[in-house]
JSON list of C-alpha atoms and ligand atoms in Angstrom, two decimals:
[
{"chain": "A", "resi": 1, "resn": "MET", "atom": "CA", "xyz": [111.41, 101.75, 66.63]},
{"chain": "A", "resi": 2, "resn": "ALA", "atom": "CA", "xyz": [114.80, 102.21, 67.94]},
{"chain": "A", "resi": 3, "resn": "ALA", "atom": "CA", "xyz": [114.27, 103.00, 71.62]},
{"chain": "A", "resi": 4, "resn": "VAL", "atom": "CA", "xyz": [116.41, 105.62, 73.50]},
{"chain": "A", "resi": 5, "resn": "ARG", "atom": "CA", "xyz": [118.28, 104.14, 76.16]},
{"chain": "A", "resi": 6, "resn": "VAL", "atom": "CA", "xyz": [119.66, 105.94, 79.10]},
{"chain": "A", "resi": 7, "resn": "TRP", "atom": "CA", "xyz": [120.99, 104.64, 82.23]},
{"chain": "A", "resi": 8, "resn": "GLY", "atom": "CA", "xyz": [119.61, 101.22, 81.28]},
{"chain": "A", "resi": 9, "resn": "VAL", "atom": "CA", "xyz": [116.09, 102.49, 81.08]},
{"chain": "A", "resi": 10, "resn": "THR", "atom": "CA", "xyz": [114.11, 102.17, 77.89]},
{"chain": "A", "resi": 11, "resn": "GLU", "atom": "CA", "xyz": [112.07, 105.23, 77.08]},
{"chain": "A", "resi": 12, "resn": "PRO", "atom": "CA", "xyz": [109.17, 105.03, 74.75]},
{"chain": "A", "resi": 13, "resn": "GLY", "atom": "CA", "xyz": [109.46, 108.28, 72.78]},
{"chain": "A", "resi": 14, "resn": "TYR", "atom": "CA", "xyz": [111.19, 108.81, 69.47]},
{"chain": "A", "resi": 15, "resn": "PHE", "atom": "CA", "xyz": [114.01, 111.52, 69.30]},
{"chain": "A", "resi": 16, "resn": "VAL", "atom": "CA", "xyz": [114.94, 113.06, 65.71]},
{"chain": "A", "resi": 17, "resn": "SER", "atom": "CA", "xyz": [117.47, 115.82, 65.18]},
{"chain": "A", "resi": 18, "resn": "PHE", "atom": "CA", "xyz": [118.09, 118.09, 62.29]},
{"chain": "A", "resi": 19, "resn": "GLU", "atom": "CA", "xyz": [121.30, 119.18, 61.43]},
{"chain": "A", "resi": 20, "resn": "GLY", "atom": "CA", "xyz": [123.10, 121.39, 58.57]},
{"chain": "A", "resi": 21, "resn": "GLY", "atom": "CA", "xyz": [124.61, 124.59, 57.68]},
{"chain": "A", "resi": 22, "resn": "ASP", "atom": "CA", "xyz": [123.10, 127.93, 58.06]},
{"chain": "A", "resi": 23, "resn": "GLY", "atom": "CA", "xyz": [120.54, 128.24, 55.00]},
{"chain": "A", "resi": 24, "resn": "SER", "atom": "CA", "xyz": [120.15, 124.52, 54.76]},
{"chain": "A", "resi": 25, "resn": "GLY", "atom": "CA", "xyz": [116.21, 124.74, 55.26]},
{"chain": "A", "resi": 26, "resn": "LYS", "atom": "CA", "xyz": [116.05, 122.75, 58.65]},
{"chain": "A", "resi": 27, "resn": "THR", "atom": "CA", "xyz": [113.60, 124.92, 60.39]},
{"chain": "A", "resi": 28, "resn": "THR", "atom": "CA", "xyz": [111.13, 124.47, 57.44]},
{"chain": "A", "resi": 29, "resn": "GLN", "atom": "CA", "xyz": [111.73, 120.89, 57.03]},
{"chain": "A", "resi": 30, "resn": "ALA", "atom": "CA", "xyz": [111.38, 120.21, 60.75]},
{"chain": "A", "resi": 31, "resn": "ARG", "atom": "CA", "xyz": [108.08, 121.71, 60.94]},
{"chain": "A", "resi": 32, "resn": "LEU", "atom": "CA", "xyz": [106.73, 119.79, 57.96]},
{"chain": "A", "resi": 33, "resn": "LEU", "atom": "CA", "xyz": [108.13, 116.64, 59.09]},
{"chain": "A", "resi": 34, "resn": "GLY", "atom": "CA", "xyz": [106.36, 117.19, 62.37]},
{"chain": "A", "resi": 35, "resn": "ASP", "atom": "CA", "xyz": [103.01, 117.95, 60.81]},
{"chain": "A", "resi": 36, "resn": "TRP", "atom": "CA", "xyz": [103.33, 114.85, 58.94]},
{"chain": "A", "resi": 37, "resn": "LEU", "atom": "CA", "xyz": [104.60, 112.59, 61.58]},
{"chain": "A", "resi": 38, "resn": "GLY", "atom": "CA", "xyz": [101.60, 113.76, 63.71]},
{"chain": "A", "resi": 39, "resn": "GLN", "atom": "CA", "xyz": [99.25, 112.89, 61.05]},
{"chain": "A", "resi": 40, "resn": "THR", "atom": "CA", "xyz": [100.50, 109.54, 59.99]},
{"chain": "A", "resi": 41, "resn": "LEU", "atom": "CA", "xyz": [101.42, 108.26, 63.53]},
{"chain": "A", "resi": 42, "resn": "GLY", "atom": "CA", "xyz": [98.80, 109.97, 65.73]},
{"chain": "A", "resi": 43, "resn": "ARG", "atom": "CA", "xyz": [101.40, 110.49, 68.38]},
{"chain": "A", "resi": 44, "resn": "ASP", "atom": "CA", "xyz": [102.11, 113.61, 70.21]},
{"chain": "A", "resi": 45, "resn": "VAL", "atom": "CA", "xyz": [104.81, 115.57, 68.19]},
{"chain": "A", "resi": 46, "resn": "VAL", "atom": "CA", "xyz": [107.12, 118.28, 69.95]},
{"chain": "A", "resi": 47, "resn": "VAL", "atom": "CA", "xyz": [109.03, 120.50, 67.34]},
{"chain": "A", "resi": 48, "resn": "THR", "atom": "CA", "xyz": [111.71, 122.40, 69.21]},
{"chain": "A", "resi": 49, "resn": "ARG", "atom": "CA", "xyz": [115.30, 124.11, 68.42]},
{"chain": "A", "resi": 50, "resn": "GLU", "atom": "CA", "xyz": [118.48, 124.87, 69.85]},
{"chain": "A", "resi": 51, "resn": "PRO", "atom": "CA", "xyz": [119.74, 127.30, 70.95]},
{"chain": "A", "resi": 52, "resn": "GLY", "atom": "CA", "xyz": [116.46, 128.72, 72.46]},
{"chain": "A", "resi": 53, "resn": "GLY", "atom": "CA", "xyz": [113.88, 126.12, 72.77]},
{"chain": "A", "resi": 54, "resn": "THR", "atom": "CA", "xyz": [112.93, 127.03, 76.33]},
{"chain": "A", "resi": 55, "resn": "PHE", "atom": "CA", "xyz": [112.58, 130.40, 78.17]},
{"chain": "A", "resi": 56, "resn": "LEU", "atom": "CA", "xyz": [116.05, 130.15, 79.63]},
{"chain": "A", "resi": 57, "resn": "GLY", "atom": "CA", "xyz": [117.26, 129.00, 76.19]},
{"chain": "A", "resi": 58, "resn": "LEU", "atom": "CA", "xyz": [116.11, 132.18, 74.51]},
{"chain": "A", "resi": 59, "resn": "GLU", "atom": "CA", "xyz": [118.24, 134.39, 76.89]},
{"chain": "A", "resi": 60, "resn": "LEU", "atom": "CA", "xyz": [121.19, 132.24, 76.26]},
{"chain": "A", "resi": 61, "resn": "ARG", "atom": "CA", "xyz": [120.33, 132.30, 72.55]},
{"chain": "A", "resi": 62, "resn": "ARG", "atom": "CA", "xyz": [120.38, 136.28, 72.75]},
{"chain": "A", "resi": 63, "resn": "LEU", "atom": "CA", "xyz": [123.83, 135.95, 74.48]},
{"chain": "A", "resi": 64, "resn": "VAL", "atom": "CA", "xyz": [125.44, 133.47, 72.18]},
{"chain": "A", "resi": 65, "resn": "LEU", "atom": "CA", "xyz": [124.24, 134.89, 68.78]},
{"chain": "A", "resi": 66, "resn": "HIS", "atom": "CA", "xyz": [123.78, 138.66, 69.51]},
{"chain": "A", "resi": 67, "resn": "SER", "atom": "CA", "xyz": [126.04, 140.06, 72.23]},
{"chain": "A", "resi": 68, "resn": "GLU", "atom": "CA", "xyz": [129.66, 140.54, 72.06]},
{"chain": "A", "resi": 69, "resn": "ASP", "atom": "CA", "xyz": [132.53, 138.27, 70.75]},
{"chain": "A", "resi": 70, "resn": "MET", "atom": "CA", "xyz": [133.45, 135.55, 72.90]},
{"chain": "A", "resi": 71, "resn": "ASP", "atom": "CA", "xyz": [136.13, 132.95, 73.39]},
{"chain": "A", "resi": 72, "resn": "PRO", "atom": "CA", "xyz": [135.32, 129.61, 71.70]},
{"chain": "A", "resi": 73, "resn": "ARG", "atom": "CA", "xyz": [135.19, 127.98, 75.12]},
{"chain": "A", "resi": 74, "resn": "THR", "atom": "CA", "xyz": [132.58, 130.44, 76.47]},
{"chain": "A", "resi": 75, "resn": "GLU", "atom": "CA", "xyz": [130.36, 129.84, 73.25]},
{"chain": "A", "resi": 76, "resn": "ALA", "atom": "CA", "xyz": [130.79, 125.93, 73.67]},
{"chain": "A", "resi": 77, "resn": "LEU", "atom": "CA", "xyz": [129.71, 126.36, 77.29]},
{"chain": "A", "resi": 78, "resn": "LEU", "atom": "CA", "xyz": [126.77, 128.56, 76.45]},
{"chain": "A", "resi": 79, "resn": "TYR", "atom": "CA", "xyz": [125.45, 126.20, 73.85]},
{"chain": "A", "resi": 80, "resn": "ALA", "atom": "CA", "xyz": [126.04, 123.23, 76.34]},
{"chain": "A", "resi": 81, "resn": "ALA", "atom": "CA", "xyz": [124.05, 125.07, 78.89]},
{"chain": "A", "resi": 82, "resn": "ASP", "atom": "CA", "xyz": [121.20, 125.84, 76.48]},
{"chain": "A", "resi": 83, "resn": "ARG", "atom": "CA", "xyz": [121.09, 121.86, 75.66]},
{"chain": "A", "resi": 84, "resn": "ALA", "atom": "CA", "xyz": [121.37, 120.82, 79.32]},
{"chain": "A", "resi": 85, "resn": "HIS", "atom": "CA", "xyz": [118.30, 122.74, 80.23]},
{"chain": "A", "resi": 86, "resn": "HIS", "atom": "CA", "xyz": [116.76, 122.07, 77.10]},
{"chain": "A", "resi": 87, "resn": "VAL", "atom": "CA", "xyz": [116.90, 118.21, 77.55]},
{"chain": "A", "resi": 88, "resn": "ALA", "atom": "CA", "xyz": [116.13, 118.15, 81.22]},
{"chain": "A", "resi": 89, "resn": "SER", "atom": "CA", "xyz": [113.10, 120.49, 81.16]},
{"chain": "A", "resi": 90, "resn": "LEU", "atom": "CA", "xyz": [111.45, 119.83, 77.67]},
{"chain": "A", "resi": 91, "resn": "ILE", "atom": "CA", "xyz": [113.00, 116.84, 75.50]},
{"chain": "A", "resi": 92, "resn": "ARG", "atom": "CA", "xyz": [113.30, 114.21, 78.11]},
{"chain": "A", "resi": 93, "resn": "PRO", "atom": "CA", "xyz": [109.99, 114.81, 79.93]},
{"chain": "A", "resi": 94, "resn": "ALA", "atom": "CA", "xyz": [108.25, 114.67, 76.20]},
{"chain": "A", "resi": 95, "resn": "LEU", "atom": "CA", "xyz": [110.01, 111.46, 75.56]},
{"chain": "A", "resi": 96, "resn": "ASP", "atom": "CA", "xyz": [109.19, 110.05, 78.74]},
{"chain": "A", "resi": 97, "resn": "ARG", "atom": "CA", "xyz": [105.37, 110.47, 77.84]},
{"chain": "A", "resi": 98, "resn": "GLY", "atom": "CA", "xyz": [105.85, 108.79, 74.53]},
{"chain": "A", "resi": 99, "resn": "ALA", "atom": "CA", "xyz": [105.99, 111.95, 72.16]},
{"chain": "A", "resi": 100, "resn": "VAL", "atom": "CA", "xyz": [108.11, 112.11, 68.99]},
{"chain": "A", "resi": 101, "resn": "VAL", "atom": "CA", "xyz": [110.67, 114.98, 69.60]},
{"chain": "A", "resi": 102, "resn": "ILE", "atom": "CA", "xyz": [112.10, 116.87, 66.59]},
{"chain": "A", "resi": 103, "resn": "THR", "atom": "CA", "xyz": [114.77, 119.50, 67.31]},
{"chain": "A", "resi": 104, "resn": "ASP", "atom": "CA", "xyz": [116.03, 121.71, 64.72]},
{"chain": "A", "resi": 105, "resn": "ARG", "atom": "CA", "xyz": [119.84, 121.37, 65.89]},
{"chain": "A", "resi": 106, "resn": "TYR", "atom": "CA", "xyz": [121.33, 119.30, 68.84]},
{"chain": "A", "resi": 107, "resn": "LEU", "atom": "CA", "xyz": [124.87, 118.00, 69.95]},
{"chain": "A", "resi": 108, "resn": "ASP", "atom": "CA", "xyz": [126.16, 117.66, 66.45]},
{"chain": "A", "resi": 109, "resn": "SER", "atom": "CA", "xyz": [125.72, 121.30, 65.86]},
{"chain": "A", "resi": 110, "resn": "SER", "atom": "CA", "xyz": [128.29, 121.85, 68.46]},
{"chain": "A", "resi": 111, "resn": "VAL", "atom": "CA", "xyz": [130.84, 119.42, 67.15]},
{"chain": "A", "resi": 112, "resn": "ALA", "atom": "CA", "xyz": [130.45, 120.94, 63.60]},
{"chain": "A", "resi": 113, "resn": "TYR", "atom": "CA", "xyz": [130.56, 124.56, 64.74]},
{"chain": "A", "resi": 114, "resn": "GLN", "atom": "CA", "xyz": [132.61, 124.70, 67.91]},
{"chain": "A", "resi": 115, "resn": "ALA", "atom": "CA", "xyz": [135.07, 121.89, 66.95]},
{"chain": "A", "resi": 116, "resn": "GLY", "atom": "CA", "xyz": [134.89, 122.02, 63.15]},
{"chain": "A", "resi": 117, "resn": "GLY", "atom": "CA", "xyz": [134.29, 125.67, 62.97]},
{"chain": "A", "resi": 118, "resn": "ARG", "atom": "CA", "xyz": [136.22, 127.00, 65.95]},
{"chain": "A", "resi": 119, "resn": "GLU", "atom": "CA", "xyz": [138.66, 124.32, 65.95]},
{"chain": "A", "resi": 120, "resn": "LEU", "atom": "CA", "xyz": [138.13, 123.27, 69.60]},
{"chain": "A", "resi": 121, "resn": "GLY", "atom": "CA", "xyz": [138.75, 119.35, 70.18]},
{"chain": "A", "resi": 122, "resn": "GLU", "atom": "CA", "xyz": [136.15, 117.21, 68.64]},
{"chain": "A", "resi": 123, "resn": "ASP", "atom": "CA", "xyz": [136.07, 114.51, 71.52]},
{"chain": "A", "resi": 124, "resn": "GLU", "atom": "CA", "xyz": [135.86, 117.37, 74.12]},
{"chain": "A", "resi": 125, "resn": "VAL", "atom": "CA", "xyz": [133.24, 119.17, 72.50]},
{"chain": "A", "resi": 126, "resn": "GLU", "atom": "CA", "xyz": [131.25, 116.04, 72.33]},
{"chain": "A", "resi": 127, "resn": "ARG", "atom": "CA", "xyz": [131.96, 114.94, 75.84]},
{"chain": "A", "resi": 128, "resn": "LEU", "atom": "CA", "xyz": [130.72, 118.24, 77.22]},
{"chain": "A", "resi": 129, "resn": "SER", "atom": "CA", "xyz": [127.33, 117.79, 75.45]},
{"chain": "A", "resi": 130, "resn": "LEU", "atom": "CA", "xyz": [127.17, 114.24, 76.61]},
{"chain": "A", "resi": 131, "resn": "TRP", "atom": "CA", "xyz": [127.66, 115.52, 80.00]},
{"chain": "A", "resi": 132, "resn": "ALA", "atom": "CA", "xyz": [125.04, 118.13, 79.66]},
{"chain": "A", "resi": 133, "resn": "THR", "atom": "CA", "xyz": [122.47, 115.83, 78.20]},
{"chain": "A", "resi": 134, "resn": "HIS", "atom": "CA", "xyz": [123.32, 112.72, 80.55]},
{"chain": "A", "resi": 135, "resn": "GLY", "atom": "CA", "xyz": [124.10, 111.01, 77.15]},
{"chain": "A", "resi": 136, "resn": "LEU", "atom": "CA", "xyz": [120.78, 111.22, 75.44]},
{"chain": "A", "resi": 137, "resn": "PRO", "atom": "CA", "xyz": [121.44, 110.47, 71.80]},
{"chain": "A", "resi": 138, "resn": "PRO", "atom": "CA", "xyz": [118.91, 111.05, 68.79]},
{"chain": "A", "resi": 139, "resn": "ASP", "atom": "CA", "xyz": [117.38, 107.95, 67.24]},
{"chain": "A", "resi": 140, "resn": "VAL", "atom": "CA", "xyz": [117.90, 109.58, 63.98]},
{"chain": "A", "resi": 141, "resn": "THR", "atom": "CA", "xyz": [119.76, 112.56, 62.86]},
{"chain": "A", "resi": 142, "resn": "ILE", "atom": "CA", "xyz": [118.77, 114.13, 59.44]},
{"chain": "A", "resi": 143, "resn": "LEU", "atom": "CA", "xyz": [121.65, 116.00, 57.89]},
{"chain": "A", "resi": 144, "resn": "LEU", "atom": "CA", "xyz": [120.31, 118.46, 55.29]},
{"chain": "A", "resi": 145, "resn": "ASP", "atom": "CA", "xyz": [123.53, 118.80, 53.10]},
{"chain": "A", "resi": 146, "resn": "VAL", "atom": "CA", "xyz": [123.71, 121.75, 50.41]},
{"chain": "A", "resi": 147, "resn": "ASP", "atom": "CA", "xyz": [126.86, 123.48, 48.75]},
{"chain": "A", "resi": 148, "resn": "LEU", "atom": "CA", "xyz": [128.32, 126.77, 50.25]},
{"chain": "A", "resi": 149, "resn": "ALA", "atom": "CA", "xyz": [126.84, 128.65, 47.16]},
{"chain": "A", "resi": 150, "resn": "THR", "atom": "CA", "xyz": [123.31, 127.60, 47.68]},
{"chain": "A", "resi": 151, "resn": "SER", "atom": "CA", "xyz": [123.34, 128.06, 51.38]},
{"chain": "A", "resi": 152, "resn": "ALA", "atom": "CA", "xyz": [124.83, 131.44, 51.10]},
{"chain": "A", "resi": 153, "resn": "ALA", "atom": "CA", "xyz": [121.84, 132.54, 48.62]},
{"chain": "A", "resi": 154, "resn": "ARG", "atom": "CA", "xyz": [119.44, 131.38, 51.24]},
{"chain": "A", "resi": 155, "resn": "MET", "atom": "CA", "xyz": [120.81, 133.34, 54.20]},
{"chain": "A", "resi": 156, "resn": "PRO", "atom": "CA", "xyz": [118.98, 136.52, 55.66]},
{"chain": "A", "resi": 157, "resn": "ALA", "atom": "CA", "xyz": [120.49, 139.96, 55.16]},
{"chain": "A", "resi": 158, "resn": "ASP", "atom": "CA", "xyz": [120.66, 140.41, 58.93]},
{"chain": "A", "resi": 159, "resn": "LEU", "atom": "CA", "xyz": [123.40, 138.04, 59.99]},
{"chain": "A", "resi": 160, "resn": "ASP", "atom": "CA", "xyz": [123.89, 136.86, 63.59]},
{"chain": "A", "resi": 161, "resn": "ARG", "atom": "CA", "xyz": [127.34, 136.37, 65.17]},
{"chain": "A", "resi": 162, "resn": "LEU", "atom": "CA", "xyz": [127.66, 132.77, 64.10]},
{"chain": "A", "resi": 163, "resn": "GLU", "atom": "CA", "xyz": [126.47, 133.51, 60.42]},
{"chain": "A", "resi": 164, "resn": "ARG", "atom": "CA", "xyz": [129.12, 136.37, 60.17]},
{"chain": "A", "resi": 165, "resn": "VAL", "atom": "CA", "xyz": [131.88, 133.51, 59.54]},
{"chain": "A", "resi": 166, "resn": "ASP", "atom": "CA", "xyz": [134.06, 133.21, 56.48]},
{"chain": "A", "resi": 167, "resn": "GLU", "atom": "CA", "xyz": [133.72, 130.53, 53.69]},
{"chain": "A", "resi": 168, "resn": "SER", "atom": "CA", "xyz": [136.33, 128.28, 55.30]},
{"chain": "A", "resi": 169, "resn": "PHE", "atom": "CA", "xyz": [134.52, 128.08, 58.68]},
{"chain": "A", "resi": 170, "resn": "ARG", "atom": "CA", "xyz": [131.38, 127.17, 56.53]},
{"chain": "A", "resi": 171, "resn": "GLN", "atom": "CA", "xyz": [133.47, 124.51, 54.96]},
{"chain": "A", "resi": 172, "resn": "ARG", "atom": "CA", "xyz": [134.99, 123.07, 57.86]},
{"chain": "A", "resi": 173, "resn": "THR", "atom": "CA", "xyz": [131.51, 122.98, 59.52]},
{"chain": "A", "resi": 174, "resn": "ARG", "atom": "CA", "xyz": [129.91, 121.03, 56.41]},
{"chain": "A", "resi": 175, "resn": "ASP", "atom": "CA", "xyz": [132.94, 118.56, 56.39]},
{"chain": "A", "resi": 176, "resn": "ALA", "atom": "CA", "xyz": [132.61, 117.83, 60.13]},
{"chain": "A", "resi": 177, "resn": "TYR", "atom": "CA", "xyz": [128.99, 116.86, 59.45]},
{"chain": "A", "resi": 178, "resn": "LEU", "atom": "CA", "xyz": [129.70, 114.73, 56.59]},
{"chain": "A", "resi": 179, "resn": "ARG", "atom": "CA", "xyz": [132.45, 112.88, 58.35]},
{"chain": "A", "resi": 180, "resn": "ARG", "atom": "CA", "xyz": [130.20, 112.19, 61.27]},
{"chain": "A", "resi": 181, "resn": "ALA", "atom": "CA", "xyz": [127.49, 110.92, 59.22]},
{"chain": "A", "resi": 182, "resn": "ALA", "atom": "CA", "xyz": [129.94, 108.73, 57.27]},
{"chain": "A", "resi": 183, "resn": "ALA", "atom": "CA", "xyz": [131.07, 107.41, 60.68]},
{"chain": "A", "resi": 184, "resn": "ASP", "atom": "CA", "xyz": [127.57, 106.46, 61.79]},
{"chain": "A", "resi": 185, "resn": "PRO", "atom": "CA", "xyz": [125.22, 105.43, 59.29]},
{"chain": "A", "resi": 186, "resn": "GLY", "atom": "CA", "xyz": [122.77, 103.78, 61.81]},
{"chain": "A", "resi": 187, "resn": "ARG", "atom": "CA", "xyz": [122.12, 107.04, 63.32]},
{"chain": "A", "resi": 188, "resn": "TRP", "atom": "CA", "xyz": [122.62, 109.56, 60.35]},
{"chain": "A", "resi": 189, "resn": "VAL", "atom": "CA", "xyz": [120.46, 110.09, 57.26]},
{"chain": "A", "resi": 190, "resn": "VAL", "atom": "CA", "xyz": [122.09, 112.55, 54.66]},
{"chain": "A", "resi": 191, "resn": "ILE", "atom": "CA", "xyz": [119.73, 114.34, 52.33]},
{"chain": "A", "resi": 192, "resn": "ASP", "atom": "CA", "xyz": [120.58, 116.39, 49.52]},
{"chain": "A", "resi": 193, "resn": "ALA", "atom": "CA", "xyz": [118.80, 119.71, 50.33]},
{"chain": "A", "resi": 194, "resn": "ALA", "atom": "CA", "xyz": [118.93, 121.50, 47.08]},
{"chain": "A", "resi": 195, "resn": "GLY", "atom": "CA", "xyz": [115.70, 121.95, 45.39]},
{"chain": "A", "resi": 196, "resn": "THR", "atom": "CA", "xyz": [112.18, 123.04, 46.48]},
{"chain": "A", "resi": 197, "resn": "ILE", "atom": "CA", "xyz": [110.89, 122.53, 49.85]},
{"chain": "A", "resi": 198, "resn": "ASP", "atom": "CA", "xyz": [108.59, 119.84, 48.63]},
{"chain": "A", "resi": 199, "resn": "ASP", "atom": "CA", "xyz": [111.43, 117.92, 47.03]},
{"chain": "A", "resi": 200, "resn": "VAL", "atom": "CA", "xyz": [113.36, 117.94, 49.95]},
{"chain": "A", "resi": 201, "resn": "GLN", "atom": "CA", "xyz": [110.68, 117.11, 52.33]},
{"chain": "A", "resi": 202, "resn": "ALA", "atom": "CA", "xyz": [109.78, 113.98, 50.09]},
{"chain": "A", "resi": 203, "resn": "ARG", "atom": "CA", "xyz": [113.38, 112.96, 50.16]},
{"chain": "A", "resi": 204, "resn": "ILE", "atom": "CA", "xyz": [113.09, 113.02, 53.95]},
{"chain": "A", "resi": 205, "resn": "ARG", "atom": "CA", "xyz": [110.05, 111.06, 54.20]},
{"chain": "A", "resi": 206, "resn": "ALA", "atom": "CA", "xyz": [111.48, 108.54, 51.80]},
{"chain": "A", "resi": 207, "resn": "ALA", "atom": "CA", "xyz": [114.58, 108.02, 53.79]},
{"chain": "A", "resi": 208, "resn": "LEU", "atom": "CA", "xyz": [112.68, 107.67, 56.83]},
{"chain": "A", "resi": 209, "resn": "THR", "atom": "CA", "xyz": [110.83, 104.46, 55.58]},
{"chain": "A", "resi": 210, "resn": "GLY", "atom": "CA", "xyz": [111.44, 101.62, 57.91]},
{"chain": "A", "resi": 211, "resn": "ARG", "atom": "CA", "xyz": [112.96, 103.78, 60.51]},
{"chain": "A", "resi": 212, "resn": "LEU", "atom": "CA", "xyz": [109.81, 105.42, 62.27]},
{"chain": "A", "resi": 213, "resn": "PRO", "atom": "CA", "xyz": [108.21, 104.28, 65.45]},
{"chain": "A", "resi": 214, "resn": "ALA", "atom": "CA", "xyz": [104.91, 102.56, 65.79]},
{"chain": "A", "resi": 215, "resn": "PRO", "atom": "CA", "xyz": [101.68, 104.56, 65.36]},
{"chain": "A", "resi": 216, "resn": "ALA", "atom": "CA", "xyz": [99.75, 105.28, 68.56]},
{"chain": "A", "resi": 217, "resn": "ARG", "atom": "CA", "xyz": [97.52, 102.50, 69.71]},
{"chain": "A", "resi": 218, "resn": "PRO", "atom": "CA", "xyz": [93.92, 103.38, 69.85]},
{"chain": "A", "resi": 219, "resn": "GLU", "atom": "CA", "xyz": [92.61, 104.04, 73.73]},
{"chain": "A", "resi": 220, "resn": "GLY", "atom": "CA", "xyz": [91.06, 100.48, 74.11]},
{"chain": "A", "resi": 221, "resn": "GLU", "atom": "CA", "xyz": [94.22, 98.59, 73.02]},
{"chain": "A", "resi": 222, "resn": "ARG", "atom": "CA", "xyz": [96.41, 100.43, 75.55]},
{"chain": "A", "resi": 223, "resn": "PRO", "atom": "CA", "xyz": [97.81, 98.30, 78.79]},
{"chain": "B", "resi": 1, "resn": "TYD", "atom": "P1", "xyz": [119.64, 129.80, 63.93]},
{"chain": "B", "resi": 1, "resn": "TYD", "atom": "O1", "xyz": [119.29, 131.14, 63.73]},
{"chain": "B", "resi": 1, "resn": "TYD", "atom": "O2", "xyz": [118.86, 128.79, 64.86]},
{"chain": "B", "resi": 1, "resn": "TYD", "atom": "O3", "xyz": [120.28, 129.10, 62.57]},
{"chain": "B", "resi": 1, "resn": "TYD", "atom": "P2", "xyz": [119.71, 128.09, 61.80]},
{"chain": "B", "resi": 1, "resn": "TYD", "atom": "O4", "xyz": [118.26, 128.64, 61.41]},
{"chain": "B", "resi": 1, "resn": "TYD", "atom": "O5", "xyz": [120.45, 128.09, 60.72]},
{"chain": "B", "resi": 1, "resn": "TYD", "atom": "O6", "xyz": [119.74, 126.94, 62.66]},
{"chain": "B", "resi": 1, "resn": "TYD", "atom": "O7", "xyz": [121.11, 130.04, 64.86]},
{"chain": "B", "resi": 1, "resn": "TYD", "atom": "C1", "xyz": [121.75, 129.12, 65.21]},
{"chain": "B", "resi": 1, "resn": "TYD", "atom": "C2", "xyz": [123.25, 129.30, 65.32]},
{"chain": "B", "resi": 1, "resn": "TYD", "atom": "O8", "xyz": [123.94, 128.89, 66.28]},
{"chain": "B", "resi": 1, "resn": "TYD", "atom": "C3", "xyz": [123.61, 128.65, 63.94]},
{"chain": "B", "resi": 1, "resn": "TYD", "atom": "O9", "xyz": [124.70, 129.59, 63.29]},
{"chain": "B", "resi": 1, "resn": "TYD", "atom": "C4", "xyz": [124.52, 127.40, 64.33]},
{"chain": "B", "resi": 1, "resn": "TYD", "atom": "C5", "xyz": [125.12, 128.02, 65.76]},
{"chain": "B", "resi": 1, "resn": "TYD", "atom": "N1", "xyz": [125.21, 126.79, 66.74]},
{"chain": "B", "resi": 1, "resn": "TYD", "atom": "C6", "xyz": [126.46, 126.50, 67.25]},
{"chain": "B", "resi": 1, "resn": "TYD", "atom": "O10", "xyz": [127.60, 127.01, 66.85]},
{"chain": "B", "resi": 1, "resn": "TYD", "atom": "N2", "xyz": [126.54, 125.52, 68.06]},
{"chain": "B", "resi": 1, "resn": "TYD", "atom": "C7", "xyz": [125.52, 124.85, 68.51]},
{"chain": "B", "resi": 1, "resn": "TYD", "atom": "O11", "xyz": [125.60, 123.82, 69.39]},
{"chain": "B", "resi": 1, "resn": "TYD", "atom": "C8", "xyz": [124.25, 125.33, 68.25]},
{"chain": "B", "resi": 1, "resn": "TYD", "atom": "C9", "xyz": [122.95, 124.41, 68.50]},
{"chain": "B", "resi": 1, "resn": "TYD", "atom": "C10", "xyz": [123.97, 126.20, 67.33]}
]
């Protein structure tokens, strides 16, 4: 298991993020992976999401997705505030007690959407999220990649502010994800997200072979 290292401390948990464009199926796949990991590893599994993984985050989610239009920097700061609180109050405590945490979106969403999509600087958007999270990286990031036509066909009818973007925004977001994945294959797993829910879940499980943390030890064997 690749331990999460922060401030020189080794944390026992295992941190997975799902990334991808709108309509890539992350929410369903994150939940299915969580069920499977809970069964196969016997470890506590926490499935969460951004924005809106906490009570405060739900307020921020409403503001960023369903209120008035805003400047890209305001948008980036609201996502970073949601992430800071999410990590401090939910993700880090869960990792500290040895849980597997699966989040539906994390800091790479900000780089893909606020830098790739909104065209803020990639480095500054990433630094903002690293500051917000005290530099907590996922052990593995699963990118669900689909072409724009497939994801558009999967989108709901009532679109939020971030879904009401044009095709070139969506293309820039996808390109940013693929660039980041290619640059760091040790952290990223790219999954073809076309096909049925079962097909995609099987691809994810196969791709995680050899990367999963150890199963929980039986009660009597614990130190
Ligand atoms: P959501 O309904 O959760 O979309 P999805 O089911 O596709 O994940 O809405 C989240 C929206 O917020 C989505 O369009 C992506 C966007 N977003 C950002 O722009 N930056 C971020 O940092 C995050 C976490 C999400």
